[in-house]
Coordinates of C-alpha atoms and ligand atoms in Angstrom, one line a residue:
M218 CA 96.7 69.9 120.8
K219 CA 100.2 72.4 119.8
T220 CA 101.5 75.4 121.7
L221 CA 103.6 77.5 120.0
Q222 CA 105.2 80.4 120.6
G223 CA 106.8 83.2 119.0
I224 CA 106.8 87.2 119.5
A225 CA 104.0 89.2 120.9
A226 CA 103.0 92.0 118.1
S227 CA 99.7 92.8 118.7
P228 CA 97.5 92.4 121.3
G229 CA 93.9 90.5 121.8
I230 CA 93.0 86.9 121.0
A231 CA 91.7 85.1 117.5
I232 CA 90.2 82.2 116.9
G233 CA 89.5 80.5 113.7
P234 CA 91.1 78.2 111.1
A235 CA 94.0 78.7 109.6
F236 CA 95.0 80.3 106.1
R237 CA 98.3 80.5 104.2
F238 CA 99.0 83.3 102.9
Q239 CA 102.0 82.3 100.3
K240 CA 102.9 84.1 97.5
T241 CA 103.6 83.7 93.8
D242 CA 107.4 83.1 93.2
L243 CA 108.7 86.3 91.5
R244 CA 111.0 84.0 89.0
F245 CA 113.5 85.5 86.0
E246 CA 115.9 85.8 84.2
C247 CA 118.9 88.0 83.8
Y248 CA 120.0 88.5 79.6
A249 CA 121.1 91.2 78.5
V250 CA 119.1 93.7 76.3
Q251 CA 119.9 94.9 72.9
D252 CA 118.2 97.9 73.0
P253 CA 119.0 100.0 76.7
S254 CA 117.3 102.7 76.2
A255 CA 113.9 100.8 75.6
E256 CA 114.8 98.7 78.4
W257 CA 115.0 101.7 80.8
A258 CA 111.8 103.2 79.0
R259 CA 110.2 100.0 79.9
F260 CA 111.7 100.3 83.4
Q261 CA 109.5 104.0 83.9
T262 CA 106.9 102.6 83.2
A263 CA 106.4 100.0 85.1
L264 CA 107.6 102.6 87.7
E265 CA 105.0 105.1 86.6
T266 CA 102.1 102.2 87.2
A267 CA 104.3 101.1 90.3
S268 CA 103.0 105.0 92.4
A269 CA 99.4 105.1 90.7
Q270 CA 99.3 101.6 92.6
L271 CA 100.5 103.3 95.6
A272 CA 98.3 105.7 95.8
D273 CA 95.5 103.3 95.2
V274 CA 96.9 101.0 98.3
C275 CA 97.4 104.6 100.1
A276 CA 94.8 105.9 100.0
Q277 CA 92.4 102.6 100.7
A278 CA 95.1 102.1 103.9
E279 CA 93.9 105.5 104.8
A280 CA 90.6 104.9 105.3
E281 CA 91.1 101.4 107.1
S282 CA 92.7 102.1 110.0
G283 CA 94.1 105.9 109.6
A284 CA 96.7 108.5 108.3
D285 CA 100.0 106.9 110.6
D286 CA 99.8 103.6 108.5
A287 CA 98.7 104.9 104.9
A288 CA 102.6 106.9 105.6
I289 CA 103.6 103.9 105.1
F290 CA 103.0 103.6 101.7
Q291 CA 104.0 107.4 101.5
A292 CA 107.2 105.9 102.1
H293 CA 106.9 103.5 99.4
A294 CA 106.4 105.8 96.8
L295 CA 109.3 107.7 97.9
M296 CA 111.5 104.9 97.7
L297 CA 110.7 104.8 93.6
D298 CA 112.2 108.3 93.5
D299 CA 114.9 107.3 95.7
P300 CA 118.4 108.5 93.6
E301 CA 121.0 106.0 94.6
L302 CA 118.8 103.4 93.8
L303 CA 117.6 104.5 90.6
D304 CA 121.2 105.6 89.7
A305 CA 122.2 101.8 90.3
V306 CA 119.5 99.9 88.5
R307 CA 120.4 102.5 85.6
T308 CA 123.8 102.3 85.1
A309 CA 122.7 98.2 85.0
I310 CA 120.7 98.9 82.3
E311 CA 122.3 101.1 80.2
E312 CA 126.2 100.5 81.0
Q313 CA 126.1 96.5 81.3
C314 CA 123.1 96.0 78.9
V315 CA 121.0 93.9 82.3
N316 CA 117.7 93.7 82.0
A317 CA 114.7 95.4 83.8
E318 CA 114.4 92.9 86.2
S319 CA 117.7 91.7 87.2
A320 CA 119.0 94.7 87.5
L321 CA 116.3 96.0 90.4
N322 CA 116.8 93.0 92.0
D323 CA 120.0 93.4 92.3
A324 CA 120.1 97.1 92.9
A325 CA 117.4 96.2 95.7
G326 CA 119.3 93.0 97.2
T327 CA 122.4 96.0 97.9
Y328 CA 120.2 98.2 99.3
I329 CA 118.0 95.3 101.8
Q330 CA 121.6 93.8 103.0
L331 CA 122.6 97.3 104.5
L332 CA 119.6 97.6 106.6
E333 CA 120.0 94.3 107.5
S334 CA 123.5 94.5 108.4
L335 CA 122.8 97.8 111.1
D336 CA 122.4 97.6 114.3
D337 CA 119.3 98.6 114.5
E338 CA 116.4 97.1 114.8
Y339 CA 114.5 100.2 113.3
L340 CA 116.6 100.5 110.5
S341 CA 117.0 96.8 109.9
A342 CA 113.1 96.7 110.0
R343 CA 112.5 98.7 106.8
A344 CA 114.7 95.9 104.7
A345 CA 111.2 94.9 104.3
D346 CA 109.6 97.7 103.3
V347 CA 112.3 98.2 100.5
R348 CA 111.5 94.4 99.5
D349 CA 107.9 95.1 99.4
V350 CA 108.7 98.2 96.8
A351 CA 111.4 96.2 94.8
D352 CA 108.3 93.0 94.4
R353 CA 105.6 95.7 93.3
V354 CA 108.0 97.0 89.9
L355 CA 109.8 93.6 89.6
R356 CA 105.7 92.1 89.9
I357 CA 104.5 94.9 87.1
L358 CA 107.8 94.2 84.9
L359 CA 106.7 90.7 84.9
G360 CA 102.9 90.6 84.5
V361 CA 102.0 89.1 87.7
A362 CA 99.1 90.4 89.5
E363 CA 98.9 90.4 93.5
S364 CA 96.4 88.7 94.5
P365 CA 97.6 85.4 97.1
T366 CA 93.8 85.4 98.5
A367 CA 92.2 84.8 95.9
N368 CA 90.9 81.9 97.9
L369 CA 90.6 83.1 101.3
T370 CA 86.4 83.5 101.7
T371 CA 85.4 82.6 105.0
P372 CA 87.1 84.5 108.5
S373 CA 90.2 83.1 109.6
V374 CA 94.1 83.7 111.2
I375 CA 96.1 84.3 108.0
L376 CA 99.5 82.2 109.0
A377 CA 102.6 83.5 106.3
R378 CA 106.4 83.9 106.6
D379 CA 106.4 87.0 106.3
L380 CA 103.9 89.8 105.7
T381 CA 104.6 93.1 103.9
P382 CA 102.8 96.2 104.2
S383 CA 101.1 95.8 101.0
D384 CA 100.2 92.2 101.5
T385 CA 98.7 93.3 104.8
V386 CA 96.6 95.8 103.5
L387 CA 95.4 93.9 99.8
L388 CA 93.9 91.3 102.7
D389 CA 90.0 91.9 102.9
K390 CA 90.2 92.8 106.9
S391 CA 86.2 91.1 107.0
L392 CA 87.9 87.8 106.7
V393 CA 91.4 88.2 109.1
L394 CA 91.0 87.3 112.1
G395 CA 94.8 88.0 112.9
F396 CA 98.0 87.3 111.7
C397 CA 101.0 85.1 112.9
T398 CA 104.4 84.9 110.9
A399 CA 107.1 82.8 111.0
E400 CA 110.0 85.7 110.4
G401 CA 109.9 89.6 111.7
G402 CA 109.8 91.5 114.7
P403 CA 107.9 93.8 117.1
T404 CA 108.9 96.2 114.9
A405 CA 108.2 95.0 111.4
H406 CA 105.3 97.1 109.4
T407 CA 103.1 94.4 109.9
A408 CA 103.5 93.8 113.5
I409 CA 102.9 98.1 113.4
L410 CA 99.6 98.0 110.7
A411 CA 98.1 95.4 112.7
R412 CA 98.3 97.1 115.9
G413 CA 96.4 100.4 113.7
L414 CA 94.0 97.9 112.5
G415 CA 93.1 97.0 115.6
L416 CA 94.5 92.9 114.7
P417 CA 96.1 90.0 116.9
A418 CA 99.1 89.6 115.9
I419 CA 102.0 87.1 116.5
V420 CA 105.4 87.7 114.7
G421 CA 108.9 85.6 114.8
I422 CA 107.3 82.6 115.5
G423 CA 109.5 80.5 113.1
P424 CA 109.1 78.3 110.5
D425 CA 107.0 75.7 112.0
I426 CA 104.2 77.6 111.5
L427 CA 104.5 76.8 107.6
E428 CA 103.7 73.1 107.8
V429 CA 100.2 73.7 109.8
E430 CA 97.7 72.8 107.5
D431 CA 94.5 75.0 105.8
H432 CA 91.8 75.2 108.2
T433 CA 93.4 74.2 111.3
T434 CA 91.6 76.1 114.2
L435 CA 93.8 77.9 115.9
I436 CA 93.8 80.4 118.8
L437 CA 96.0 83.4 118.6
D438 CA 96.9 85.0 121.5
G439 CA 98.7 88.4 120.3
G440 CA 99.4 90.0 123.9
S441 CA 101.4 86.9 125.2
G442 CA 102.7 85.6 121.4
T443 CA 100.8 82.2 122.1
L444 CA 99.6 80.2 119.4
V445 CA 97.5 76.6 120.1
A446 CA 96.6 74.4 117.3
E447 CA 94.0 72.3 117.6
P448 CA 92.6 73.5 121.2
D449 CA 90.2 71.3 122.5
D450 CA 87.0 71.7 123.7
K451 CA 88.3 73.4 127.3
T452 CA 90.9 75.5 126.1
V453 CA 88.5 77.1 123.6
A454 CA 86.3 78.3 126.2
M455 CA 88.5 79.4 128.4
Y456 CA 89.9 81.2 125.4
R457 CA 86.6 82.5 124.9
G458 CA 85.9 84.2 127.8
R459 CA 89.3 86.2 127.4
Q460 CA 88.9 86.8 124.5
A461 CA 85.5 88.7 125.4
V462 CA 87.4 90.9 128.2
A463 CA 90.1 91.7 126.2
T464 CA 87.4 93.2 123.4
T465 CA 86.3 94.9 125.7
V466 CA 88.9 96.4 127.7
L467 CA 90.4 97.4 124.2
A468 CA 88.7 98.8 122.9
Q469 CA 87.5 101.9 125.6
A470 CA 91.7 101.4 126.0
R471 CA 91.3 103.5 122.2
E472 CA 89.6 105.3 123.1
Q473 CA 90.3 106.6 125.9
A474 CA 94.2 106.8 125.3
H475 CA 94.4 110.8 125.3
E476 CA 93.0 110.8 129.2
P477 CA 95.7 110.6 132.1
A478 CA 96.0 107.2 133.5
I479 CA 94.4 107.3 137.5
T480 CA 92.8 104.8 139.7
R481 CA 90.1 104.9 140.5
D482 CA 91.1 105.9 143.9
G483 CA 92.4 109.5 142.5
H484 CA 96.6 108.5 142.7
R485 CA 97.5 109.3 139.2
V486 CA 101.0 108.1 137.6
E487 CA 102.9 109.3 134.3
I488 CA 102.8 107.3 131.0
V489 CA 105.5 107.9 128.9
A490 CA 107.2 106.9 125.7
N491 CA 110.3 105.0 124.9
I492 CA 111.2 106.2 121.8
G493 CA 114.6 106.8 119.4
N494 CA 114.3 109.8 117.2
V495 CA 111.9 112.1 115.4
E496 CA 109.4 109.8 113.9
G497 CA 109.3 108.0 117.3
A498 CA 108.2 111.1 118.5
R499 CA 104.9 111.1 116.3
A500 CA 103.6 107.8 117.2
A501 CA 104.4 108.2 120.7
L502 CA 101.6 111.2 120.7
D503 CA 99.3 109.6 118.8
A504 CA 99.5 106.7 121.6
G505 CA 98.9 108.9 124.2
A506 CA 102.0 109.7 125.6
E507 CA 103.0 112.6 128.4
G508 CA 106.1 112.6 127.9
V509 CA 109.2 110.4 126.2
G510 CA 110.0 108.8 129.4
L511 CA 113.4 107.4 127.4
L512 CA 115.3 109.1 124.1
R513 CA 117.7 106.4 123.6
T514 CA 120.4 109.2 121.6
E515 CA 122.1 105.8 120.0
F516 CA 120.4 106.3 116.7
L517 CA 122.6 109.4 115.5
Y518 CA 125.4 107.8 116.3
L519 CA 124.7 104.4 114.5
E520 CA 123.3 105.6 111.4
R521 CA 125.9 106.9 110.0
D522 CA 130.1 107.0 109.3
H523 CA 131.1 109.9 111.7
L524 CA 130.2 111.4 115.2
P525 CA 127.2 113.5 114.9
D526 CA 128.7 116.7 115.8
E527 CA 127.3 118.8 119.0
E528 CA 125.6 121.6 116.3
E529 CA 123.5 118.4 114.5
Q530 CA 122.8 117.0 117.9
Y531 CA 121.6 119.8 119.2
Q532 CA 119.4 120.9 115.9
T533 CA 117.8 117.0 116.2
Y534 CA 116.9 117.4 119.9
R535 CA 115.2 120.4 119.6
A536 CA 113.1 118.5 117.3
I537 CA 111.8 116.3 118.9
L538 CA 111.1 118.5 122.1
Y539 CA 109.1 121.0 119.4
E540 CA 107.3 117.8 119.0
F541 CA 106.2 117.2 123.1
G542 CA 105.8 121.3 123.3
D543 CA 106.4 121.5 127.1
R544 CA 105.6 117.8 128.1
P545 CA 108.7 116.4 129.7
V546 CA 110.8 114.4 127.8
I547 CA 114.1 112.3 129.4
L548 CA 116.7 112.4 127.2
R549 CA 119.8 109.2 128.0
T550 CA 123.2 109.8 127.2
L551 CA 124.6 108.0 124.5
D552 CA 124.8 103.9 125.8
I553 CA 127.6 102.6 123.2
G554 CA 129.2 99.0 124.0
G555 CA 127.8 95.9 124.7
D556 CA 126.0 94.3 121.7
K557 CA 125.6 98.0 120.4
E558 CA 129.3 99.0 118.2
L559 CA 129.8 102.0 116.1
S560 CA 131.5 100.9 112.8
Y561 CA 133.3 104.3 112.6
F562 CA 134.7 104.0 116.0
D563 CA 137.0 101.9 117.5
L564 CA 135.5 100.0 120.8
P565 CA 138.3 98.5 122.5
K566 CA 137.9 94.1 121.7
E567 CA 136.4 92.8 124.7
M568 CA 135.9 89.5 126.4
N569 CA 132.9 90.2 127.8
P570 CA 131.5 93.8 125.9
F571 CA 128.2 93.8 128.6
L572 CA 130.7 93.5 131.3
G573 CA 133.0 96.2 129.3
L574 CA 133.9 99.3 129.0
R575 CA 129.8 100.5 127.7
A576 CA 127.7 104.1 128.2
I577 CA 128.9 106.1 130.7
R578 CA 131.7 104.3 131.6
L579 CA 132.7 105.2 128.2
C580 CA 132.2 108.1 128.2
L581 CA 133.3 109.5 131.0
T582 CA 137.1 108.3 129.1
Q583 CA 136.3 109.6 126.0
P584 CA 135.3 113.3 126.8
N585 CA 135.5 114.5 122.7
I586 CA 133.1 112.6 122.8
F587 CA 130.8 113.5 125.8
K588 CA 131.0 116.6 126.0
P589 CA 129.7 117.9 122.2
Q590 CA 126.7 115.6 123.4
L591 CA 126.4 117.2 126.8
R592 CA 127.0 120.8 125.3
A593 CA 124.2 119.9 123.0
V594 CA 121.7 118.9 125.4
L595 CA 122.1 121.5 127.6
R596 CA 121.3 124.1 124.6
A597 CA 118.7 122.1 123.4
G598 CA 116.8 122.5 127.1
A599 CA 116.8 126.5 126.6
G600 CA 113.0 127.3 127.4
R601 CA 112.3 123.2 127.0
N602 CA 111.3 120.3 129.6
L603 CA 114.2 118.4 129.1
K604 CA 115.8 116.3 131.6
V605 CA 119.6 113.9 130.6
M606 CA 119.5 110.8 132.9
F607 CA 123.5 108.7 132.7
P608 CA 122.9 104.8 131.2
M609 CA 124.3 102.3 133.5
V610 CA 125.8 103.3 136.1
A611 CA 126.8 101.1 139.1
T612 CA 129.1 103.5 141.4
V613 CA 128.7 107.3 142.9
A614 CA 131.8 108.3 141.4
E615 CA 130.6 107.9 138.1
V616 CA 127.3 110.0 138.9
R617 CA 129.5 112.7 140.5
A618 CA 132.2 112.8 138.0
A619 CA 129.2 113.0 134.9
R620 CA 127.6 115.8 136.9
S621 CA 131.0 117.1 137.0
L622 CA 131.1 117.4 132.9
L623 CA 127.8 118.4 132.8
E624 CA 129.1 121.6 134.9
E625 CA 132.4 122.2 133.0
C626 CA 130.2 122.0 129.6
R627 CA 127.3 125.0 131.3
A628 CA 130.3 126.7 132.3
E629 CA 131.4 127.3 128.8
L630 CA 128.4 127.2 126.9
L631 CA 127.2 130.7 129.7
A632 CA 131.4 132.2 128.8
E633 CA 130.2 131.9 125.3
G634 CA 126.7 133.3 125.8
Q635 CA 125.1 130.0 124.6
P636 CA 121.3 130.6 125.8
I637 CA 120.3 126.8 128.0
A638 CA 118.4 125.2 130.0
E639 CA 118.2 126.8 133.6
E640 CA 118.0 124.6 135.7
M641 CA 117.7 120.6 134.4
E642 CA 116.5 117.6 136.2
I643 CA 119.6 115.1 136.2
G644 CA 118.7 111.1 136.8
I645 CA 120.5 107.9 136.2
M646 CA 119.2 104.3 134.7
V647 CA 119.3 101.4 137.4
E648 CA 120.1 98.9 135.5
I649 CA 123.0 97.3 137.6
P650 CA 122.2 95.7 140.9
S651 CA 125.0 97.3 142.6
A652 CA 122.9 100.7 141.7
A653 CA 119.3 99.3 143.3
L654 CA 121.4 97.9 145.5
M655 CA 122.7 101.4 146.7
A656 CA 119.9 103.5 145.5
D657 CA 119.7 104.9 149.1
R658 CA 122.8 107.0 148.5
L659 CA 122.3 107.4 145.0
A660 CA 119.4 109.2 145.4
V661 CA 121.1 112.2 147.2
E662 CA 122.9 112.8 144.0
V663 CA 120.2 112.8 141.6
D664 CA 116.7 114.3 140.9
F665 CA 115.1 111.0 139.8
F666 CA 115.7 106.9 138.6
S667 CA 114.7 105.3 135.5
I668 CA 115.0 101.4 136.7
G669 CA 116.4 99.9 133.2
T670 CA 114.9 96.5 133.8
N671 CA 116.0 94.7 130.6
D672 CA 120.0 94.9 132.1
L673 CA 119.0 94.9 135.3
S674 CA 117.1 91.1 134.6
Q675 CA 120.0 90.5 132.3
Y676 CA 123.2 91.5 135.4
T677 CA 121.1 89.5 138.1
M678 CA 119.8 86.7 136.7
A679 CA 123.7 86.4 135.5
A680 CA 121.6 85.7 131.9
D681 CA 122.6 87.5 128.6
R682 CA 119.0 89.6 126.9
V683 CA 120.3 88.5 123.7
N684 CA 120.5 85.1 124.5
A685 CA 117.5 82.9 123.7
A686 CA 118.6 79.5 125.4
V687 CA 118.2 81.6 128.9
A688 CA 115.6 84.2 127.9
P689 CA 113.6 82.9 130.8
L690 CA 116.4 83.6 133.2
A691 CA 116.3 87.1 132.1
N692 CA 112.7 88.4 133.1
G693 CA 111.6 91.2 134.6
F694 CA 109.1 88.7 136.5
Q695 CA 111.5 87.1 138.1
P696 CA 111.2 87.5 142.0
A697 CA 114.4 89.0 142.4
V698 CA 114.3 91.3 140.0
L699 CA 111.2 92.8 141.4
R700 CA 112.5 93.1 144.8
L701 CA 114.6 94.8 143.8
V702 CA 112.7 97.1 141.7
R703 CA 110.8 97.7 144.8
Q704 CA 114.1 98.5 146.8
V705 CA 115.1 101.2 144.2
I706 CA 111.8 102.6 144.5
T707 CA 111.7 103.0 148.7
A708 CA 115.0 103.9 148.7
A709 CA 114.1 107.2 146.2
H710 CA 111.1 107.6 147.4
A711 CA 112.8 108.7 151.3
Q712 CA 115.0 111.3 149.6
G713 CA 111.3 112.6 148.4
K714 CA 112.7 111.4 144.6
W715 CA 110.9 110.0 141.9
V716 CA 111.1 106.9 140.2
G717 CA 109.9 105.6 136.8
L718 CA 110.8 103.0 134.7
C719 CA 111.6 102.4 130.8
G720 CA 112.7 98.4 130.8
E721 CA 110.2 96.7 128.5
L722 CA 108.5 95.4 131.8
A723 CA 106.7 99.0 132.2
G724 CA 104.3 97.6 128.9
E725 CA 103.2 94.5 130.5
P726 CA 99.9 94.2 131.1
L727 CA 100.8 91.7 134.3
A728 CA 103.6 93.4 135.2
A729 CA 101.7 96.9 135.1
P730 CA 98.7 95.9 138.6
I731 CA 102.6 94.8 140.4
L732 CA 104.5 98.4 139.3
L733 CA 102.1 100.4 140.3
G734 CA 101.2 98.4 143.7
L735 CA 105.1 99.4 144.7
G736 CA 104.7 102.4 143.9
L737 CA 106.1 103.5 140.4
D738 CA 106.0 107.2 139.8
E739 CA 106.0 107.1 136.1
F740 CA 106.0 104.7 133.0
S741 CA 108.3 104.8 130.0
M742 CA 107.0 101.9 127.2
N743 CA 106.9 101.5 123.7
P744 CA 103.9 103.7 121.9
P745 CA 101.9 100.9 121.2
A746 CA 101.7 99.8 125.1
I747 CA 100.1 102.9 126.5
P748 CA 96.7 102.9 125.8
L749 CA 96.4 99.4 127.2
I750 CA 98.7 100.1 130.1
K751 CA 96.9 102.8 130.7
Q752 CA 93.6 100.9 130.8
I753 CA 94.8 98.7 133.1
I754 CA 95.9 101.5 136.1
R755 CA 92.7 102.8 135.6
A756 CA 90.5 99.8 136.6
L757 CA 92.3 99.4 140.0
T758 CA 92.8 101.1 143.5
L759 CA 96.2 101.8 144.7
D760 CA 95.2 99.5 147.8
Q761 CA 94.6 96.8 145.9
A762 CA 97.2 97.5 143.7
R763 CA 99.2 97.1 146.7
A764 CA 98.0 94.1 147.6
V765 CA 99.1 92.1 144.5
A766 CA 102.3 93.5 144.2
Q767 CA 102.9 92.4 148.1
A768 CA 101.6 89.1 147.5
A769 CA 103.6 88.7 144.1
L770 CA 107.2 89.9 145.4
E771 CA 106.6 86.4 148.3
L772 CA 106.4 84.0 145.2
D773 CA 109.6 82.3 144.2
S774 CA 108.7 81.9 140.2
P775 CA 107.6 84.8 137.1
D776 CA 105.0 82.0 136.1
A777 CA 103.8 82.3 140.0
V778 CA 103.5 86.0 139.3
Q779 CA 101.4 85.9 136.3
A780 CA 99.5 83.4 137.0
L781 CA 98.8 85.7 140.5
V782 CA 97.9 89.3 138.2
R783 CA 95.8 87.0 136.0
E784 CA 93.8 85.8 139.0
R785 CA 93.1 88.8 140.4
V786 CA 93.3 91.2 138.2
P787 CA 91.3 90.1 134.9
A788 CA 91.8 93.5 133.3
A789 CA 95.4 93.0 132.7
D790 CA 94.9 89.4 131.6
L791 CA 95.7 90.3 127.9
G792 CA 97.8 87.7 127.3
Ligands
LIG912 C1 117.2 98.5 129.7 O1 118.1 98.0 130.2 O2 115.9 98.3 130.6 C2 117.0 100.1 128.7 C3 116.0 100.3 129.3 O3 118.0 100.2 128.5 P1 118.6 99.7 127.4 O4 117.4 98.2 126.7 O5 118.3 100.6 126.0 O6 119.7 98.9 127.7
LIG913 MG1 120.1 99.3 128.9

């Protein structure tokens, strides 16, 4: 029996034989063409074939997993028309007499490198889409058929280095129990498609997976990201039991995704989404989000080469608010520094950027950056349910300084006669231990808190959140972190203020009973987690959750905390 740990990408348990998905290498030579116009025409014919293939794949995806997943292939079809990409190919063919395969491969390679170098998980994941489209056209140019799954004849767990969206759609779903990939992250399209298809999936498990032989018995636990190879009978029986519960819970969860999360004894909590752009807004609404608990505004600053001006920000915020109608949207002001750098803005070089001039600290020293955002926020909030929060607050003085800049912007806009939000709730992220410890004082200054357990864990445990070697320490299930969460909620409630939580912990099934029991008012998470978290809350009474929370906070390790919830709340035991 061997256990491997990857990234949980789509919940559910699959038990069955391994099938290794290996693609034919697309080999080709780079050579000089005699007739560049004929070569360009050959390339264009290949594009037309690719476009027709994509229309078929798109129809198949729509039939199997819905319009959202089909949209991935519509986006692929658009890439075939991308003027910059086509221009690069045409220049290589017509001016340098390069063959179409090489010209396309080089142009796509440059694009892919650019996307991968961006410090944005979502955009980096789009590199896989460009590769997928380019490979499709290359296969057509080379006359290579696309069917690495001809030998897949029994329902199996698919193992692959990486799966492109096209690979995923081509698989015969009646023969796929789940996916596990060596590479990729939770926002890669394979993960998104797997969730859309309701298939368990693990990504980024590492190259060892490629050593597993075909037909080896596997247990894939997509909720926890664990893969067990050659399990013993006892382990199989244990997972079969969990599989039965998980299947029922997940099916119900998906059916009731748009219903509110109300405990069995009538206590309602708000379930909202973490988003970073307009597309995220739509995904959130589809998943059953009741609003947005964290709009990360960094995307507006990271995906470009200059600072966005006030008007541009205003338009983007309005577009997102429009999607949500009168539902609440919490916009977080700029959180750069740390691991998020702006290529066009010279941030000071620091020995320890996570402990340096990041987020609100930076904004308070750069009113030329901060004020246009605050003005855009105030304008965008006119007639909408917009709230604003400041990231990385460590002291009361910072909140007062930020609020005073906001007031300054309000006065300016009023004097200019601009329509603005008349009343807007103002909150802070509690993600630094000092803020958690001073929560009683900070609660006086604001309307709400949103606890950022990603940073709160790293600062409480002194464990870098991007360093895999200390990942078990920087973990929201650490009792030390949970105790701070309790302290923050208690302090805020004592002043009549509400508390949300927007770190990854809010979307963890095993954390839901604890957070509910601690009195959390709002859970904000990545959209795919929403249906299940709602369902877990519906299975509990508030008293049950309180008892779980109280017991959990007396324990002394994250493992013990998770084991306790598994034992007490079977509905949360999906990984
Ligand atoms: C957090 O720190 O928990 C959080 C939600 O913010 P970010 O992950 O963007 O730092
Ligand atoms: Mg944070």
